[in-house]
Coordinates of C-alpha atoms in Angstrom, one line a residue:
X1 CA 26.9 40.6 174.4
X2 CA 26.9 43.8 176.3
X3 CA 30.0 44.0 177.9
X4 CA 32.7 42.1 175.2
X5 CA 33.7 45.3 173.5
X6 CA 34.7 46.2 177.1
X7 CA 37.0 42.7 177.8
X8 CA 38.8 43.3 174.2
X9 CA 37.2 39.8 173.1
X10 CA 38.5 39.3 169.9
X11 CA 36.6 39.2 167.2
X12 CA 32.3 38.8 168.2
X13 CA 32.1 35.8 170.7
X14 CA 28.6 36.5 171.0
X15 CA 26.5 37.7 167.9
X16 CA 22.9 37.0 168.5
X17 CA 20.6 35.7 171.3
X18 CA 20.2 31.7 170.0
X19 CA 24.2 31.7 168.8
X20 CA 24.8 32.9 172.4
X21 CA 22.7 30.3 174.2
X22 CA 24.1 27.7 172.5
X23 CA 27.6 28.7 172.4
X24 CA 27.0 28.6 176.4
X25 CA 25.3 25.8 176.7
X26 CA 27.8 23.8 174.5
X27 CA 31.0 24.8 176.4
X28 CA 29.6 25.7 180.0
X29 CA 26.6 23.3 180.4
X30 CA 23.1 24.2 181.9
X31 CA 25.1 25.8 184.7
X32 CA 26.3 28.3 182.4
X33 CA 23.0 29.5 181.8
X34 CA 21.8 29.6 185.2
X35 CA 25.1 31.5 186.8
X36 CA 24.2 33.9 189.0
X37 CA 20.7 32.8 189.6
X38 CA 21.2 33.2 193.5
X39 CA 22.0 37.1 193.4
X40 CA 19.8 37.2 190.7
X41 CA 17.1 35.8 193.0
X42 CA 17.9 38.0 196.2
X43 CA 17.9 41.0 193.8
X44 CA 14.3 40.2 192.6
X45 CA 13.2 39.4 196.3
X46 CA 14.2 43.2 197.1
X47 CA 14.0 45.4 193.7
X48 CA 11.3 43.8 192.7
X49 CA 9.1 43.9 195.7
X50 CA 10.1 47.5 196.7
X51 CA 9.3 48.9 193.3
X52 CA 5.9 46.7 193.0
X53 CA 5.3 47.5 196.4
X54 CA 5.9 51.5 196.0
X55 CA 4.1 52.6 192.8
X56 CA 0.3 52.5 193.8
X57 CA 1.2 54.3 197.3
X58 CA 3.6 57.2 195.3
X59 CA 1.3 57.5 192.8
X60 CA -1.7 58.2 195.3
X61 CA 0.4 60.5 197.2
X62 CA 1.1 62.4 193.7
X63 CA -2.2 62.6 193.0
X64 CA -3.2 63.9 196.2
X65 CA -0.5 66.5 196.6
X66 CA -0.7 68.4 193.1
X67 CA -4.4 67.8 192.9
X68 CA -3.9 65.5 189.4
X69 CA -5.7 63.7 187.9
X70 CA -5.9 59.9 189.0
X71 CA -5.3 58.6 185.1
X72 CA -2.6 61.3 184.2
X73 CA 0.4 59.4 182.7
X74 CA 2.5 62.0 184.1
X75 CA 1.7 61.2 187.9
X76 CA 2.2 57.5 186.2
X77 CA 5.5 58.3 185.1
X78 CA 6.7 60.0 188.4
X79 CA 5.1 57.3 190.5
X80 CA 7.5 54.8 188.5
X81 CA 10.6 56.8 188.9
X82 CA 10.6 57.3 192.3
X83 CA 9.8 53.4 193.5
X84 CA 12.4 52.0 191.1
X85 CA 15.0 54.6 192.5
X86 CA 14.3 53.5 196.3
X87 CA 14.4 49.9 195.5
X88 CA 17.5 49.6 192.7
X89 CA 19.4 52.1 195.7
X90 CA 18.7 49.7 198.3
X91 CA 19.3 46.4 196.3
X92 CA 22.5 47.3 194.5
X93 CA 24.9 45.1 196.0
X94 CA 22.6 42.1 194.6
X95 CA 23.1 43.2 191.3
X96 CA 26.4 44.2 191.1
X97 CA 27.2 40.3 192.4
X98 CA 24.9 39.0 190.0
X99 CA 26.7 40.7 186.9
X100 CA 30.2 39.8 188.0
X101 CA 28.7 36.3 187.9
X102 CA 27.2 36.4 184.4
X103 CA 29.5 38.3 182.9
X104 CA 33.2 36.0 183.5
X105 CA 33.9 34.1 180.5
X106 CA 34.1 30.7 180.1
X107 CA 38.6 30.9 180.0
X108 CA 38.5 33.1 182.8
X109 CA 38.5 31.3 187.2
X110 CA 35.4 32.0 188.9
X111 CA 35.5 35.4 190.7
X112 CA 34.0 34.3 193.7
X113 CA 33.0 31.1 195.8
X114 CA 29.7 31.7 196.3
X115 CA 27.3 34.7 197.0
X116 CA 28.5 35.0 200.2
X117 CA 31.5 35.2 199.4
X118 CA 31.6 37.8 196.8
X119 CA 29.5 40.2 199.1
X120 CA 32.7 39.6 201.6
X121 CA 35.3 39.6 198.9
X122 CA 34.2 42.8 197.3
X123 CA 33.4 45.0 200.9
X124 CA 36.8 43.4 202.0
X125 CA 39.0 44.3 199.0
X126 CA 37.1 47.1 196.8
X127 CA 36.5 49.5 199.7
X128 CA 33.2 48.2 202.0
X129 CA 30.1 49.7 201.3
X130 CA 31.1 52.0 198.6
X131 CA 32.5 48.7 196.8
X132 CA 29.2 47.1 197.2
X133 CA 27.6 50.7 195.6
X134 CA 29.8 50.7 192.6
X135 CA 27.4 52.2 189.9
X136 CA 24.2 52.8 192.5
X137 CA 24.1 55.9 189.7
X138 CA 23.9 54.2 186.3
X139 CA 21.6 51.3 188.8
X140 CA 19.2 54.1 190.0
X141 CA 19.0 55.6 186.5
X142 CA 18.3 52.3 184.6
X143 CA 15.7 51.1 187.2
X144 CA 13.9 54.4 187.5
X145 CA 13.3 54.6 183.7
X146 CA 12.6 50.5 183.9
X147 CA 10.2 51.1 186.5
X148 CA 8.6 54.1 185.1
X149 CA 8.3 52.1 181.6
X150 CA 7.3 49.3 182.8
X151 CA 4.3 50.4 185.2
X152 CA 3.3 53.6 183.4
X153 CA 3.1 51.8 180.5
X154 CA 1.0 49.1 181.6
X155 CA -1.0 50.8 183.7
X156 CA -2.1 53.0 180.8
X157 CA -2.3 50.5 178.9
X158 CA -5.0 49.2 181.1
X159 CA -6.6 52.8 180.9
X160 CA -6.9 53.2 177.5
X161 CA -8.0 49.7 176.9
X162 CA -10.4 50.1 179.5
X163 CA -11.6 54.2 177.7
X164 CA -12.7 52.9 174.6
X165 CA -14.2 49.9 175.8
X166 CA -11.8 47.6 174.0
X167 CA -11.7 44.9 177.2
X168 CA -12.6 44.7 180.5
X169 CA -10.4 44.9 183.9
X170 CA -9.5 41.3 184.2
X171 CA -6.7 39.0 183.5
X172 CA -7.1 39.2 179.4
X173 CA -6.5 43.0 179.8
X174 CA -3.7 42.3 182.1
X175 CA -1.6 39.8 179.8
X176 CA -1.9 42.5 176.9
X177 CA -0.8 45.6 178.9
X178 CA 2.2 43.5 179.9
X179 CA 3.0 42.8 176.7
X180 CA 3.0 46.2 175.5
X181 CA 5.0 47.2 178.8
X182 CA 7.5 44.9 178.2
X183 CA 8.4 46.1 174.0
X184 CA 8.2 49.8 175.9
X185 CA 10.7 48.9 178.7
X186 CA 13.1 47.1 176.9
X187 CA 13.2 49.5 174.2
X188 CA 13.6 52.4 177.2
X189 CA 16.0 50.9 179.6
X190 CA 18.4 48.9 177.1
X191 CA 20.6 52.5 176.9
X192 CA 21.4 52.4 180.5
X193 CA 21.6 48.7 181.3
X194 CA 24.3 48.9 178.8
X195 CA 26.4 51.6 180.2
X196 CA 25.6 50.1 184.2
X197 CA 26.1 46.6 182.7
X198 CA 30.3 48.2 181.6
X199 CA 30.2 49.9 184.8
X200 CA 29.6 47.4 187.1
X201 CA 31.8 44.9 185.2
X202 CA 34.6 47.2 186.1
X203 CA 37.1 46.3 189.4
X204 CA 39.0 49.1 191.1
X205 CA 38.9 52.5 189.6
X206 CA 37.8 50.8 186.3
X207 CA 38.2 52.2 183.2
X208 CA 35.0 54.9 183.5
X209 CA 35.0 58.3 185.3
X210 CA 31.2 57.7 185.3
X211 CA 27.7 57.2 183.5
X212 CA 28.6 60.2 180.8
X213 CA 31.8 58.8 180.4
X214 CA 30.8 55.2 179.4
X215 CA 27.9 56.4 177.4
X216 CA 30.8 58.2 175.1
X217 CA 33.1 55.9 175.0
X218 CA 31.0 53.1 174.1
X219 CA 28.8 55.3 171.7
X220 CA 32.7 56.2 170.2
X221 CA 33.8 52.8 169.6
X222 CA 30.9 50.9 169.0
X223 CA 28.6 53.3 167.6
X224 CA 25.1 54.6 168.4
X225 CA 23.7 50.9 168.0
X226 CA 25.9 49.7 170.8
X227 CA 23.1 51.2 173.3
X228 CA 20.6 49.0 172.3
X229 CA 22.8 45.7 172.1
X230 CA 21.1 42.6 173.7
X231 CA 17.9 43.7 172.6
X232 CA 16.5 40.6 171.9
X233 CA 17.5 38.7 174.9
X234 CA 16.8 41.7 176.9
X235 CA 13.0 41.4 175.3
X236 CA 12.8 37.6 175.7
X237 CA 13.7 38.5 179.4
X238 CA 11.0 41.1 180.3
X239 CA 8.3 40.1 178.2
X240 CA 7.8 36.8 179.4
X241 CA 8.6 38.3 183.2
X242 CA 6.0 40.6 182.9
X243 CA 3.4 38.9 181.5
X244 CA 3.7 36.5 184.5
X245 CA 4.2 38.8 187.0
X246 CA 2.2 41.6 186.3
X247 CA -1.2 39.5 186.1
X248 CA -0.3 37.7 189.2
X249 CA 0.9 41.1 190.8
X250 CA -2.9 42.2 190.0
X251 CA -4.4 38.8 191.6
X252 CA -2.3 39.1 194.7
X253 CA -4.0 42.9 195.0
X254 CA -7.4 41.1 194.7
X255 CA -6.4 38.4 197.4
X256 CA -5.6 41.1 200.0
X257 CA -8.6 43.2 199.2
X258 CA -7.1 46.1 197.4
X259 CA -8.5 46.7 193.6
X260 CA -6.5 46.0 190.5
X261 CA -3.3 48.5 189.8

């Protein structure tokens, strides 16, 4: 949905999240929906763990260098965008492989063999590293206001819950601050998973100078409601991610003797 202004589709192939998933699951099989699970799942392993990984220690380091508060969002927000800038730099390649999977349509050959073989074919033909970085800015953008959404918003969440008394610390408090994390980050990151969605779809010089440059053209010809395209599916993507993870993030803490986020 994201990207088929940008392949000149005619007409809307895809129109709305259940159209979509059927449509694929009609002409492409099961296999259709799962393509690009593999990078998807070395991207998670990195990202994901970084970011997770990062937030508590930046935010404590924050806190103790300015001399804020422990509960300020601020030091919440900051904490989020640094850890989802390390670990969206350092796992880039991942995702950029995992979008040239999911993005091919169904008319179009398969771009690569296999994961191994993209991360060959693309350092091999789309110059080396700096192939495997194509749109590390747009990544680093979208993952450091993900990041910052997503755990500054929960763990306020779990503050203000916690200030007026409305539950206690504990795995009720944690499924409803991951719900409201994930309606704030997919409404916050959707803008630039857009625009590093077109990017990253591109091969060669592609058909964007950069981020600004795809934000205006697709702004230009799809209008303003372009940005927030895949919505749904995004939603139906993080919320149920979160409310998984995030609880069982909070448990893991527990297990290793560190106190909840």
């Amino acid at each position: 949905m994201q990207v088929q202004s940008q392949k000149m589709v005619s007409g809307r192939r895809y129109r709305s999240f259940f159209q979509s998933g059927s449509l694929i699951l009609r002409e492409e099989g099961i296999s259709g929906l799962l393509r690009g699970l593999t990078p998807s799942m070395l991207r998670e392993a990195s990202y994901s763990s970084l970011r997770l990984g990062l937030y508590s220690p930046t935010k404590n380091l924050c806190i103790s260098s300015t001399g804020s508060d422990k509960d300020s969002f601020l030091v919440k927000i900051t904490a989020g965008l640094v850890s989802g800038a390390i670990g969206s730099s350092i796992a880039n390649p991942t995702d950029l492989i995992k979008i040239r999977f999911q993005t091919r349509l169904p008319e179009q050959p398969k771009p690569y063999k296999n994961t191994l073989h993209a991360f060959i074919h693309i350092y091999k033909y789309e110059g080396g590293i700096q192939g495997l970085y194509r749109g590390v800015v747009p990544t680093c953008l979208r993952a450091s206001i993900l990041t910052s959404a997503q755990l500054a918003s929960y763990d306020h969440s779990k503050y203000l819950l916690r200030e007026y008394r409305i539950l206690e610390d504990g795995p009720h408090m944690h499924i409803i601050a991951a719900i409201i994390s994930g309606l704030v980050t997919t409404t916050a990151s959707s803008p630039v998973d857009v625009i590093k969605t077109r990017i990253m779809n591109t091969k060669g010089k592609g058909i964007y100078k950069g981020p600004i440059d795809c934000f205006i053209k697709s702004v230009k010809t799809g209008g303003i409601r372009v940005l927030w395209r895949g919505w749904v599916p995004n939603y139906l993507r993080l919320g149920p991610h979160f409310v998984l993870s995030l609880p069982l993030f909070e448990q893991l803490r527990r297990l290793f003797g560190a106190d909840y986020l």
